[in-house]
Every structure is written in C-alpha cells, then in structure tokens.
mmCIF file of C-alpha atoms in Angstrom:
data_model
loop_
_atom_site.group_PDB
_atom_site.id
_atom_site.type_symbol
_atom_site.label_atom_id
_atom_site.label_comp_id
_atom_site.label_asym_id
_atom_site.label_seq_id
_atom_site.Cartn_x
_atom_site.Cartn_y
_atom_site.Cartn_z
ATOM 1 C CA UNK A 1 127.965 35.700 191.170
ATOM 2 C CA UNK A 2 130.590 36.953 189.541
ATOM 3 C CA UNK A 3 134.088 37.215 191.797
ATOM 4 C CA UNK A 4 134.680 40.570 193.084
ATOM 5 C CA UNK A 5 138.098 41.624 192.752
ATOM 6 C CA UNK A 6 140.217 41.398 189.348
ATOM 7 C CA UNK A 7 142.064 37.930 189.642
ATOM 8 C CA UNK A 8 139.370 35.962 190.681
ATOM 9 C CA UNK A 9 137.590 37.341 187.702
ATOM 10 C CA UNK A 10 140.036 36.537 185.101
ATOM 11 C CA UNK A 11 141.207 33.355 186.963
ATOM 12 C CA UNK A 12 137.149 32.486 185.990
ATOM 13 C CA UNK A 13 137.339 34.068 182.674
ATOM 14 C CA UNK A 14 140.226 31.309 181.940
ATOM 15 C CA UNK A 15 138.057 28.789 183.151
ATOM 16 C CA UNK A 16 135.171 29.553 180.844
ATOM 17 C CA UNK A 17 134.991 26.872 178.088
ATOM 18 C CA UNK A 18 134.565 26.727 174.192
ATOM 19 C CA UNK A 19 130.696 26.119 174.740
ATOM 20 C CA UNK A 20 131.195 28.908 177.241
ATOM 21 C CA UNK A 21 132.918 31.043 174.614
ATOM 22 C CA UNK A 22 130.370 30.284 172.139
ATOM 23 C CA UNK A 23 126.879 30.878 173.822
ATOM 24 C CA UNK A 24 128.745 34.561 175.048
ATOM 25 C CA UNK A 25 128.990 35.364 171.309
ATOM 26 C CA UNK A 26 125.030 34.031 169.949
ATOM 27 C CA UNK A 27 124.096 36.254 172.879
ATOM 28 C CA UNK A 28 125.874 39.310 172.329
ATOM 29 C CA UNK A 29 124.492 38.765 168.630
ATOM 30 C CA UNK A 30 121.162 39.115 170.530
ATOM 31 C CA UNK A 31 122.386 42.089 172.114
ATOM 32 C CA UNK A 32 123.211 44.351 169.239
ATOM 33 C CA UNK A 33 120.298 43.722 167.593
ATOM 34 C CA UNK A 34 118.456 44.905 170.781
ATOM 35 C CA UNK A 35 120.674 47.977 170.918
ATOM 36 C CA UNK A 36 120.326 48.831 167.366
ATOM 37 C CA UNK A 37 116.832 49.633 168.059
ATOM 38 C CA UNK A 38 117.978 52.701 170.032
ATOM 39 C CA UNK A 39 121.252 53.186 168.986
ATOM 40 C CA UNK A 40 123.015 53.333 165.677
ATOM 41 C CA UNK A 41 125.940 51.176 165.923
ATOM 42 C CA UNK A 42 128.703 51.767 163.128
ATOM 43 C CA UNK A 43 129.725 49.212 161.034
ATOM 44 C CA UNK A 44 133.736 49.526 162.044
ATOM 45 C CA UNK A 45 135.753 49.622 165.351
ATOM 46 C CA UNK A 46 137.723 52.479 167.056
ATOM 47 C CA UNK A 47 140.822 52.465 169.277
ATOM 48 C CA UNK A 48 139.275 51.432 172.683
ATOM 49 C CA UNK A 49 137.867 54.025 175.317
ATOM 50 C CA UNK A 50 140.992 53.786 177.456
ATOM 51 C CA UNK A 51 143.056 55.357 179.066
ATOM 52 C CA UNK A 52 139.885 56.044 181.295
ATOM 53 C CA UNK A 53 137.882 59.354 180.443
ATOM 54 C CA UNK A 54 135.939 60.709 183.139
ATOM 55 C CA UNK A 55 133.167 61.900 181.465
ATOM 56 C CA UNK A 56 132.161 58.086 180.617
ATOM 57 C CA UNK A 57 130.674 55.571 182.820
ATOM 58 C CA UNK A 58 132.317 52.032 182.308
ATOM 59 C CA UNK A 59 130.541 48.619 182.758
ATOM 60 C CA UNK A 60 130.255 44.562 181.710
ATOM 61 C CA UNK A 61 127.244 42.847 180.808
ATOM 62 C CA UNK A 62 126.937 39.504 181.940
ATOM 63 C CA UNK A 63 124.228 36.353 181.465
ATOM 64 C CA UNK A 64 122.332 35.696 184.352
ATOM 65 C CA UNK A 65 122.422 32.239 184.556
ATOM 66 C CA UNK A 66 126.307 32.396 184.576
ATOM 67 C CA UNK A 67 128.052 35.586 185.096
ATOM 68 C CA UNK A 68 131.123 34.726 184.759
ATOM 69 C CA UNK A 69 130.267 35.045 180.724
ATOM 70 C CA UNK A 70 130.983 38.345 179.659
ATOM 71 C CA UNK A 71 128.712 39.676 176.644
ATOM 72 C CA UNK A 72 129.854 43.054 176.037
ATOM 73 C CA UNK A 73 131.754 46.068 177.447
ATOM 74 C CA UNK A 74 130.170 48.969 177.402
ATOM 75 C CA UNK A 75 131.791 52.552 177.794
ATOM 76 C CA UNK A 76 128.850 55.497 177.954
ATOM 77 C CA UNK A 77 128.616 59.013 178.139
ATOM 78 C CA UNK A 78 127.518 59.758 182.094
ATOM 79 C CA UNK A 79 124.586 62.128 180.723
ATOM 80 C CA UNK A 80 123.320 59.518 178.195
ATOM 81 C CA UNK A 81 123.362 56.414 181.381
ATOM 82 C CA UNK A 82 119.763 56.022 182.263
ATOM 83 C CA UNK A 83 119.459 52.940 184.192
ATOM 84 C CA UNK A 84 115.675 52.466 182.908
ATOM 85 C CA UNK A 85 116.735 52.204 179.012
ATOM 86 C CA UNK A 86 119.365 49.689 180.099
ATOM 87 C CA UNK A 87 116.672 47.718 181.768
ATOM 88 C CA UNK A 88 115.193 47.323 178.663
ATOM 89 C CA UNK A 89 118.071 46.281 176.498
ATOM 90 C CA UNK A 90 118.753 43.270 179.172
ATOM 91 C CA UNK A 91 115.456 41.888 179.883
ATOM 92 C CA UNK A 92 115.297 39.157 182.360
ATOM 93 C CA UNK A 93 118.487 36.947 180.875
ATOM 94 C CA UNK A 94 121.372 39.515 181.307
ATOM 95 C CA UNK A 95 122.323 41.911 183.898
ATOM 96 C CA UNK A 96 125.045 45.353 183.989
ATOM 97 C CA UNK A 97 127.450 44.564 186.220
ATOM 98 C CA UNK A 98 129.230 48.101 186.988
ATOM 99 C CA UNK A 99 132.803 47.850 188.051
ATOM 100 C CA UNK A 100 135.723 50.012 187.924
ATOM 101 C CA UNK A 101 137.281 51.084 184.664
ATOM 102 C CA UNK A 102 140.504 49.630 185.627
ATOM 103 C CA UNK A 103 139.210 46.439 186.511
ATOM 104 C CA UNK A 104 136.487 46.136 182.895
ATOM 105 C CA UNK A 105 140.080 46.691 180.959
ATOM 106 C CA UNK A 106 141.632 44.016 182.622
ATOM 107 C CA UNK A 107 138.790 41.769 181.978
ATOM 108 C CA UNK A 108 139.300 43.073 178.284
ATOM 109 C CA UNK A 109 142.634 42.491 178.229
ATOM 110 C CA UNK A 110 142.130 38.921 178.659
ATOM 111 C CA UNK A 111 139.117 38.165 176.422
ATOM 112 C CA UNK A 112 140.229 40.767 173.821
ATOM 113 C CA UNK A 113 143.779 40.840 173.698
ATOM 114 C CA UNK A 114 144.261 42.969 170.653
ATOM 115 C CA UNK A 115 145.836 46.385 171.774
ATOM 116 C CA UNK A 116 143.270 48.594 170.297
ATOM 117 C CA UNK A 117 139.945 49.007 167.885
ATOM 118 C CA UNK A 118 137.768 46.623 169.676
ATOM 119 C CA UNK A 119 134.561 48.838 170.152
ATOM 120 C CA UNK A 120 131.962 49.780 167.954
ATOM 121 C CA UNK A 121 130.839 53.583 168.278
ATOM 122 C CA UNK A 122 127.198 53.926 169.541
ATOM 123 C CA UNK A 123 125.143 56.924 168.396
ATOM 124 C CA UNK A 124 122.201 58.904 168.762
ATOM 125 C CA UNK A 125 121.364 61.714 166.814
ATOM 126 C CA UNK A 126 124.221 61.381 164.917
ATOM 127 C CA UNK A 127 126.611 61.814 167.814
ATOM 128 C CA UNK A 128 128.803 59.481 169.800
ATOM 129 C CA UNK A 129 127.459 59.127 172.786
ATOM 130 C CA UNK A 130 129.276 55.792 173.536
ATOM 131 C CA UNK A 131 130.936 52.081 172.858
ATOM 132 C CA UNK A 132 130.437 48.721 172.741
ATOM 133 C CA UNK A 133 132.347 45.285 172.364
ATOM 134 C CA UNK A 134 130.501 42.502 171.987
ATOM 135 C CA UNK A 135 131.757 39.102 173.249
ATOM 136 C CA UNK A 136 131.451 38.078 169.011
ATOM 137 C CA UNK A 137 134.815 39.872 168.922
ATOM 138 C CA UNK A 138 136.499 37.137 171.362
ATOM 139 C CA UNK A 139 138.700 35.144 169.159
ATOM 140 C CA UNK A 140 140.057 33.130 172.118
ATOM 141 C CA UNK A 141 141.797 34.104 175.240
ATOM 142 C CA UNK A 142 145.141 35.616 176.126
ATOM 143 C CA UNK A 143 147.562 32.620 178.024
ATOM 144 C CA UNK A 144 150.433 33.658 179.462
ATOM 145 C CA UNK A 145 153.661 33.367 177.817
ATOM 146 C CA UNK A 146 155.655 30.091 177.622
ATOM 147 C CA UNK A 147 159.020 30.728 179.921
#
C-alpha cells in the first residue's frame, strides 16, 4: 500500500521507474476517456486548485497493483463527490486514495514540478465543478538541486 505520511510517499515516488512512469501515463489515458463520458474535460489547463479551497474535496488515484503509481489528482467540488460515480470511473484496476490537500500537493510537487496550469477543468452542465491532472502531464521528476 501506498506509505502513509508525505516522505515515505515521495521517497517512493523517486523510486518509481521509466516503465513505472510510462504505464502511469497509458493509464491515465484510460482514465480520461472514462471520465469524458460524464464529464466534459476542456482542452487547456488552469493554474492549479491550490492554495487549498474548502469547498473542494482533494484526492490521488492510484493503480491497484502498485500504488505507489500515481494516475491523476483530482480536486472536486464537495457537493458533486459521490463515492458511487467514482466507483465507476475506477473499476477493479484503480482505486481513490483520499489524503490531505497538503500532502496530494506535495506529491504534485514532485511529479509535476511546474508552478502552475497543470489541471484540466472538469464540467457538467457547463459549470466547473472540478480538476484533474493526469499522470500524461509527468514529464519527469523534480531532483533536488546539485550543492
């Protein structure tokens, strides 16, 4: 299972390999297209859903048969979270991993470095109800700086 507190996460997430890194991304692919049958997605990227907004409820879904791969973040409006659509969208292969907003940016932080604009708006009815990054987005990890 996936570590419980933040550094043993990301001290995993650095461990994750370019096969890793690659099977994430074909199965966040997967993903959209399974959310796109409920949710419009839009086609470009917004500055990311932090600093934390109370009104959404933040989580990570992972692959079942390894969670320390990350497919997507997911930021969602707390009246829009019904647990039964999200059942759906998984299946049997991923699961929603819910963990504190402070600890899914961290894990963002490292797979998605980039400051800002990483999530793709998800609608319904025409209004934004929440957002998603997909693991497609990862264009490698963040290393530390050389000293």
């Amino acid at each position: 299972m996936l570590a419980t507190n933040t550094e043993n996460m990301i001290s995993k997430i650095k461990d994750l390999s370019i096969p890793d890194l690659s099977l994430m991304s074909l199965i966040s692919f997967g993903l959209k297209d399974r959310l796109a049958m409920y949710f419009r997605i839009d086609p470009f990227t917004v500055p990311d859903p932090f600093p934390i907004k109370e009104d959404l409820n933040y989580f990570i879904i992972v692959d079942k048969s390894n969670t320390d791969r990350i497919i997507s973040f997911i930021a969602i409006k707390k009246d829009f979270d019904d647990s039964s659509i999200w059942d759906v969208f998984l299946g049997k292969e991923l699961s929603r991993l819910d963990l504190s907003p402070k600890d899914i940016l961290s894990l963002k932080q490292e797979l998605l470095p980039k400051e800002t604009n990483n999530f793709y708006p998800l609608r319904r009815e025409g209004a934004i109800v929440g957002f998603v990054a997909f693991a497609f987005e990862i264009c490698g990890k963040r290393y530390p700086s050389p000293a």
